[in-house]
PDB file of C-alpha atoms in Angstrom:
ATOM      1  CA  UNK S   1      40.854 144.003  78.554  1.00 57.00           C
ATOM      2  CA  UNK S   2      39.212 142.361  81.396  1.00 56.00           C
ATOM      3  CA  UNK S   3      40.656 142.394  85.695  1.00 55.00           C
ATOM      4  CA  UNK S   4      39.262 140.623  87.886  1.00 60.00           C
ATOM      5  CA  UNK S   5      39.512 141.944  91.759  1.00 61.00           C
ATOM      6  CA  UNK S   6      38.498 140.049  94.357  1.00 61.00           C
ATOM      7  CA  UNK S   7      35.412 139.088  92.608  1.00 66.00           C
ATOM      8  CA  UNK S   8      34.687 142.145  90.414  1.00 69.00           C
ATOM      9  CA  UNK S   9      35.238 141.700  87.046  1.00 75.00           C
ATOM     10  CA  UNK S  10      36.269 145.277  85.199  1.00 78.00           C
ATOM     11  CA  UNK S  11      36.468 145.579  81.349  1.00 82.00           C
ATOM     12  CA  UNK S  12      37.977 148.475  79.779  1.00 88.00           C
ATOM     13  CA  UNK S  13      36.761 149.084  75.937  1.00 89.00           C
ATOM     14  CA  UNK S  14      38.839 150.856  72.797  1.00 90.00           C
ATOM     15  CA  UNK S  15      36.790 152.973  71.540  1.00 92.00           C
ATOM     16  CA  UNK S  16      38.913 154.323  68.536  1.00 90.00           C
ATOM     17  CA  UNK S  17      41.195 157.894  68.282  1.00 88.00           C
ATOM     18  CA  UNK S  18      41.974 157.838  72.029  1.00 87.00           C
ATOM     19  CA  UNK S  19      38.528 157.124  73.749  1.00 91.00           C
ATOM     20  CA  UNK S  20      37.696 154.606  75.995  1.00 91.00           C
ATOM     21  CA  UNK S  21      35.100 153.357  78.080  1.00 91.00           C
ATOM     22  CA  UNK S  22      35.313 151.756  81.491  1.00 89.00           C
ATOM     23  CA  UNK S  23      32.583 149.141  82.804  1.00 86.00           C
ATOM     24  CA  UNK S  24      32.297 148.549  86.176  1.00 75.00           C
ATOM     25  CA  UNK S  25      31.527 145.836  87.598  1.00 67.00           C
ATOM     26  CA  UNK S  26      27.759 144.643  87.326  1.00 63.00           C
ATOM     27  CA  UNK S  27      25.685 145.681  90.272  1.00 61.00           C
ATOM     28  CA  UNK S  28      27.723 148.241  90.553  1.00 63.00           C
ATOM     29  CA  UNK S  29      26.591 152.136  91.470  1.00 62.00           C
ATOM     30  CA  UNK S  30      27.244 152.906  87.875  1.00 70.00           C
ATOM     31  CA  UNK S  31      27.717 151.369  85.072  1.00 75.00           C
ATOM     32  CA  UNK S  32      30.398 152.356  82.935  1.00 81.00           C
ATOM     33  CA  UNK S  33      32.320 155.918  82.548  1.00 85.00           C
ATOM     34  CA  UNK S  34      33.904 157.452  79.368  1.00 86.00           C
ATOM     35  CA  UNK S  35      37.083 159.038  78.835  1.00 87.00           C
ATOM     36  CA  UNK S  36      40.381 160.323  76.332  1.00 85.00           C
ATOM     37  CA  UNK S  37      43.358 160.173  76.935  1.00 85.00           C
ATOM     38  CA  UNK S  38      44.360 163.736  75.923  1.00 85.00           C
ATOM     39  CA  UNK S  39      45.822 165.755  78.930  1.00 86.00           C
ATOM     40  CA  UNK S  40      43.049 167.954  80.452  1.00 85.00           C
ATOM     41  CA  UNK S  41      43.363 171.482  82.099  1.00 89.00           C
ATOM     42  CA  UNK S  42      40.947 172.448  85.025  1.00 90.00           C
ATOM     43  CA  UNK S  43      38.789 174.900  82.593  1.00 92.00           C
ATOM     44  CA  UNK S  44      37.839 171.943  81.031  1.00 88.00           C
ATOM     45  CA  UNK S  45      35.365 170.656  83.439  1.00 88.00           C
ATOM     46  CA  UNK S  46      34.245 173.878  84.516  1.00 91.00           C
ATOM     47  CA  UNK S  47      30.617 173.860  83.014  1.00 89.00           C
ATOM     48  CA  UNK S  48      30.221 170.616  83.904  1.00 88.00           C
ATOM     49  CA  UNK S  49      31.546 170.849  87.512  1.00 90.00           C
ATOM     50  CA  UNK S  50      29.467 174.405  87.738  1.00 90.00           C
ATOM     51  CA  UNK S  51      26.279 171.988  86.293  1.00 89.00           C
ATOM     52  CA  UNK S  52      26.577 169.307  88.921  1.00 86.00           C
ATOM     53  CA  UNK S  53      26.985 171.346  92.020  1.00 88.00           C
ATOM     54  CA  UNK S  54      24.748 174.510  91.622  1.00 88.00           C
ATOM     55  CA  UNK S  55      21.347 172.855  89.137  1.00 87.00           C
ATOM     56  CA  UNK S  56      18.411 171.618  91.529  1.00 82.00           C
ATOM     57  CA  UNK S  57      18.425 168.706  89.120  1.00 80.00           C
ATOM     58  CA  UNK S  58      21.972 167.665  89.823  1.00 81.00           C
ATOM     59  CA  UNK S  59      21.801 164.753  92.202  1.00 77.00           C
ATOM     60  CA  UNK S  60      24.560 166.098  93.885  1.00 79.00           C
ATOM     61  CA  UNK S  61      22.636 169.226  95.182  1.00 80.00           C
ATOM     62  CA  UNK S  62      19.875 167.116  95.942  1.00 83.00           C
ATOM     63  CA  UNK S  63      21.124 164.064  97.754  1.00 86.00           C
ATOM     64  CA  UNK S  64      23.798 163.555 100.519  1.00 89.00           C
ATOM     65  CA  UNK S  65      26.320 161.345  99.174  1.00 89.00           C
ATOM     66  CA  UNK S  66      29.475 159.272 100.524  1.00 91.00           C
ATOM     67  CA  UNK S  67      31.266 156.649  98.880  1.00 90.00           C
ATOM     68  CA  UNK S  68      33.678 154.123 100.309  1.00 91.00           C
ATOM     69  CA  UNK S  69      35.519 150.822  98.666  1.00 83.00           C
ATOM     70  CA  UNK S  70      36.375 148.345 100.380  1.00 82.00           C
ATOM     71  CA  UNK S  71      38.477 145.649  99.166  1.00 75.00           C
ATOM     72  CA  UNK S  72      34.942 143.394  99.373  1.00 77.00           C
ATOM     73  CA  UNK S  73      32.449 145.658  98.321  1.00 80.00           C
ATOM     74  CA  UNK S  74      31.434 149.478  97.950  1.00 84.00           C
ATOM     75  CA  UNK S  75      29.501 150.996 100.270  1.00 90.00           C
ATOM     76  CA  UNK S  76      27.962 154.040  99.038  1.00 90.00           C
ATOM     77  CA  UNK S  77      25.703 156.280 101.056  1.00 93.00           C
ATOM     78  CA  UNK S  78      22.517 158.559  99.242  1.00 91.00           C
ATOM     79  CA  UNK S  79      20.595 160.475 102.490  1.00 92.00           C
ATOM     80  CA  UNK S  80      20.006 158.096 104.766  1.00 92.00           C
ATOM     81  CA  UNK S  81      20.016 155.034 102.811  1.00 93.00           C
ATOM     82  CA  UNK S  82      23.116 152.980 103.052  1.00 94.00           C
ATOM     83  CA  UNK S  83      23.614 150.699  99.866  1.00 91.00           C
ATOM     84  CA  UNK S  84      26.566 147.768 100.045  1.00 89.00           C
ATOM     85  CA  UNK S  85      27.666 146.312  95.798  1.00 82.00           C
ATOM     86  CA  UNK S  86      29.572 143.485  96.359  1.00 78.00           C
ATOM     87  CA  UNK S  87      30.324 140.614  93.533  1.00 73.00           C
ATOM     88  CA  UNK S  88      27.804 138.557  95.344  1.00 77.00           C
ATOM     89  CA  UNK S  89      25.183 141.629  94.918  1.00 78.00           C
ATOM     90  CA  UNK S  90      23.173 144.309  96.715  1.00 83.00           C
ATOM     91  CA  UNK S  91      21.735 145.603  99.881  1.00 90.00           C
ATOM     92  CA  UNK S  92      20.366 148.599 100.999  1.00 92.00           C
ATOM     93  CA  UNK S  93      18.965 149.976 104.138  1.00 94.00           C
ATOM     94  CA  UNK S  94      17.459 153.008 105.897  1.00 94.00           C
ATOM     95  CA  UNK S  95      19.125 154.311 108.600  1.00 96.00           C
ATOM     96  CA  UNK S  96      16.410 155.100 111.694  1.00 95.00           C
ATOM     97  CA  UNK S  97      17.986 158.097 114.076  1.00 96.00           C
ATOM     98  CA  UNK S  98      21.032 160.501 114.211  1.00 96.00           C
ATOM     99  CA  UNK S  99      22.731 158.551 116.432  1.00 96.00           C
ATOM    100  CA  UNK S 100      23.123 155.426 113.841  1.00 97.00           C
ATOM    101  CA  UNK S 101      23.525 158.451 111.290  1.00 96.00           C
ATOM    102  CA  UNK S 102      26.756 158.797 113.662  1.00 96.00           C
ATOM    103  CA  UNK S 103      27.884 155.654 113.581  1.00 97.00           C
ATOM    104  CA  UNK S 104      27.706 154.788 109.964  1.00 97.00           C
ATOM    105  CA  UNK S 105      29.640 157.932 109.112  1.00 96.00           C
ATOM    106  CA  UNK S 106      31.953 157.383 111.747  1.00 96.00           C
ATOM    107  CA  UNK S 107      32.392 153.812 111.551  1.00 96.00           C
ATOM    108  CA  UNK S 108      31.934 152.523 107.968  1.00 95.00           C
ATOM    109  CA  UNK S 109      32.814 155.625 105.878  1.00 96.00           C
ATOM    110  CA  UNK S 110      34.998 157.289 107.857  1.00 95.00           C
ATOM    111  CA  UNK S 111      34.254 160.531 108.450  1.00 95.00           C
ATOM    112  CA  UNK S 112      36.141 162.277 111.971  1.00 95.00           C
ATOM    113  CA  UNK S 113      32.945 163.381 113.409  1.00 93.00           C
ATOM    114  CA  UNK S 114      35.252 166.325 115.518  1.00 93.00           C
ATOM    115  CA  UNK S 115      35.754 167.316 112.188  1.00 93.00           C
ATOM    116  CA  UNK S 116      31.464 168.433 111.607  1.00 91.00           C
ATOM    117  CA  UNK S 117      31.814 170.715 114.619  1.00 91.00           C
ATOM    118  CA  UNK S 118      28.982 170.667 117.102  1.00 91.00           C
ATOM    119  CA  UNK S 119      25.777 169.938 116.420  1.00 94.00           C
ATOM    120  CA  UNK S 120      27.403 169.668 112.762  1.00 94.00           C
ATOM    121  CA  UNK S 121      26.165 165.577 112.583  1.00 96.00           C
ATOM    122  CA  UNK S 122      22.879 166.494 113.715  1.00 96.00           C
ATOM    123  CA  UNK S 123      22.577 169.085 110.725  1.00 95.00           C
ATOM    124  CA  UNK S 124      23.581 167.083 108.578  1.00 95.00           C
ATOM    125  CA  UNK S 125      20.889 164.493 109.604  1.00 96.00           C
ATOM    126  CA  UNK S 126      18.089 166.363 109.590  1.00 95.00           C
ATOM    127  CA  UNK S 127      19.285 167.595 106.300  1.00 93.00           C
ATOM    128  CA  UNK S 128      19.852 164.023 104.933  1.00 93.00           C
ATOM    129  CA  UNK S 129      16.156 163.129 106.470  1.00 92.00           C
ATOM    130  CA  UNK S 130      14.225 166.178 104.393  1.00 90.00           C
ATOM    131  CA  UNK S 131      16.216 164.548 101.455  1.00 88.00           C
ATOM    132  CA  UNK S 132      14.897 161.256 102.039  1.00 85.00           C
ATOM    133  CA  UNK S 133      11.275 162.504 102.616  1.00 84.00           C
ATOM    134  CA  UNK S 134      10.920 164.292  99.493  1.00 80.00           C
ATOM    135  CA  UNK S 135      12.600 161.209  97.426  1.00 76.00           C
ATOM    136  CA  UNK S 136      10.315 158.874  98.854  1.00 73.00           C
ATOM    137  CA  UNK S 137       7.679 161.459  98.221  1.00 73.00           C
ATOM    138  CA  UNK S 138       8.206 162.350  94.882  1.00 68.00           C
ATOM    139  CA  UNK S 139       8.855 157.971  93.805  1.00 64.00           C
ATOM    140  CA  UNK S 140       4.952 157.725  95.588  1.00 65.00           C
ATOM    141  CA  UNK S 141       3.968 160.488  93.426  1.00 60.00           C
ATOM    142  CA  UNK S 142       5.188 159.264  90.465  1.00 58.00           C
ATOM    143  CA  UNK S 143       4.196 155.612  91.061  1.00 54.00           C
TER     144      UNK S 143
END
């Protein structure tokens, strides 16, 4: 089963006794997710939920992250690095200082600054920033 939405084409894939697959859209942040359609109970992601928020592998612990779709694209935000996936394809860029920090958050994803508390956008940059340093860090290591 394919949709197409404004440009993104979706596929959803049987995968026999009640699994499934869905692919995104290519380009996309990710690729394709899997799934049943059994009903689920919150203890069932526990382990995984505990896994992604609390192991300093989980890219979730490591990396500030904010998502947004837009009926043209997704924006999708890792640190300081704004990425845009539209059906045409990709950009990313690095934002420079806290105060476009502000505005992106505020602006394209969202997020009622009042709602950080004071100085909260400012911790949350520098935070984002270490984050950044040590990624680009660790890809010149490795490279």
């Amino acid at each position: 089963m394919y949709a197409d939405k404004g440009g993104f084409i979706y596929r959803l894939e049987g995968l026999g006794a009640g699994a499934w697959r869905f692919h995104h859209y290519p380009g996309a942040s990710i690729a394709s997710c899997g799934f049943r359609l059994r009903p689920c109970e919150p203890a069932d992601f526990v382990a995984c939920s505990d896994e992604l928020s609390t192991s300093a592998a989980s890219l979730y612990v490591t990396v500030l992250i904010a998502a947004r779709l837009v009926e043209e694209h997704t924006l999708l935000l890792l640190s300081r690095t704004v990425r845009q996936y539209s059906a045409d394809g990709r950009s990313s860029r690095t934002i420079r200082d806290v105060s476009e920090f502000a505005s992106v958050l505020r602006d394209r994803f969202l997020v009622p600054l009042e709602d950080l508390g004071a100085g909260g956008v400012s911790r949350i940059w520098e935070k984002a920033r270490a984050q950044d340093d040590l990624w680009v860090k660790r890809t010149w290591q490795s490279g």
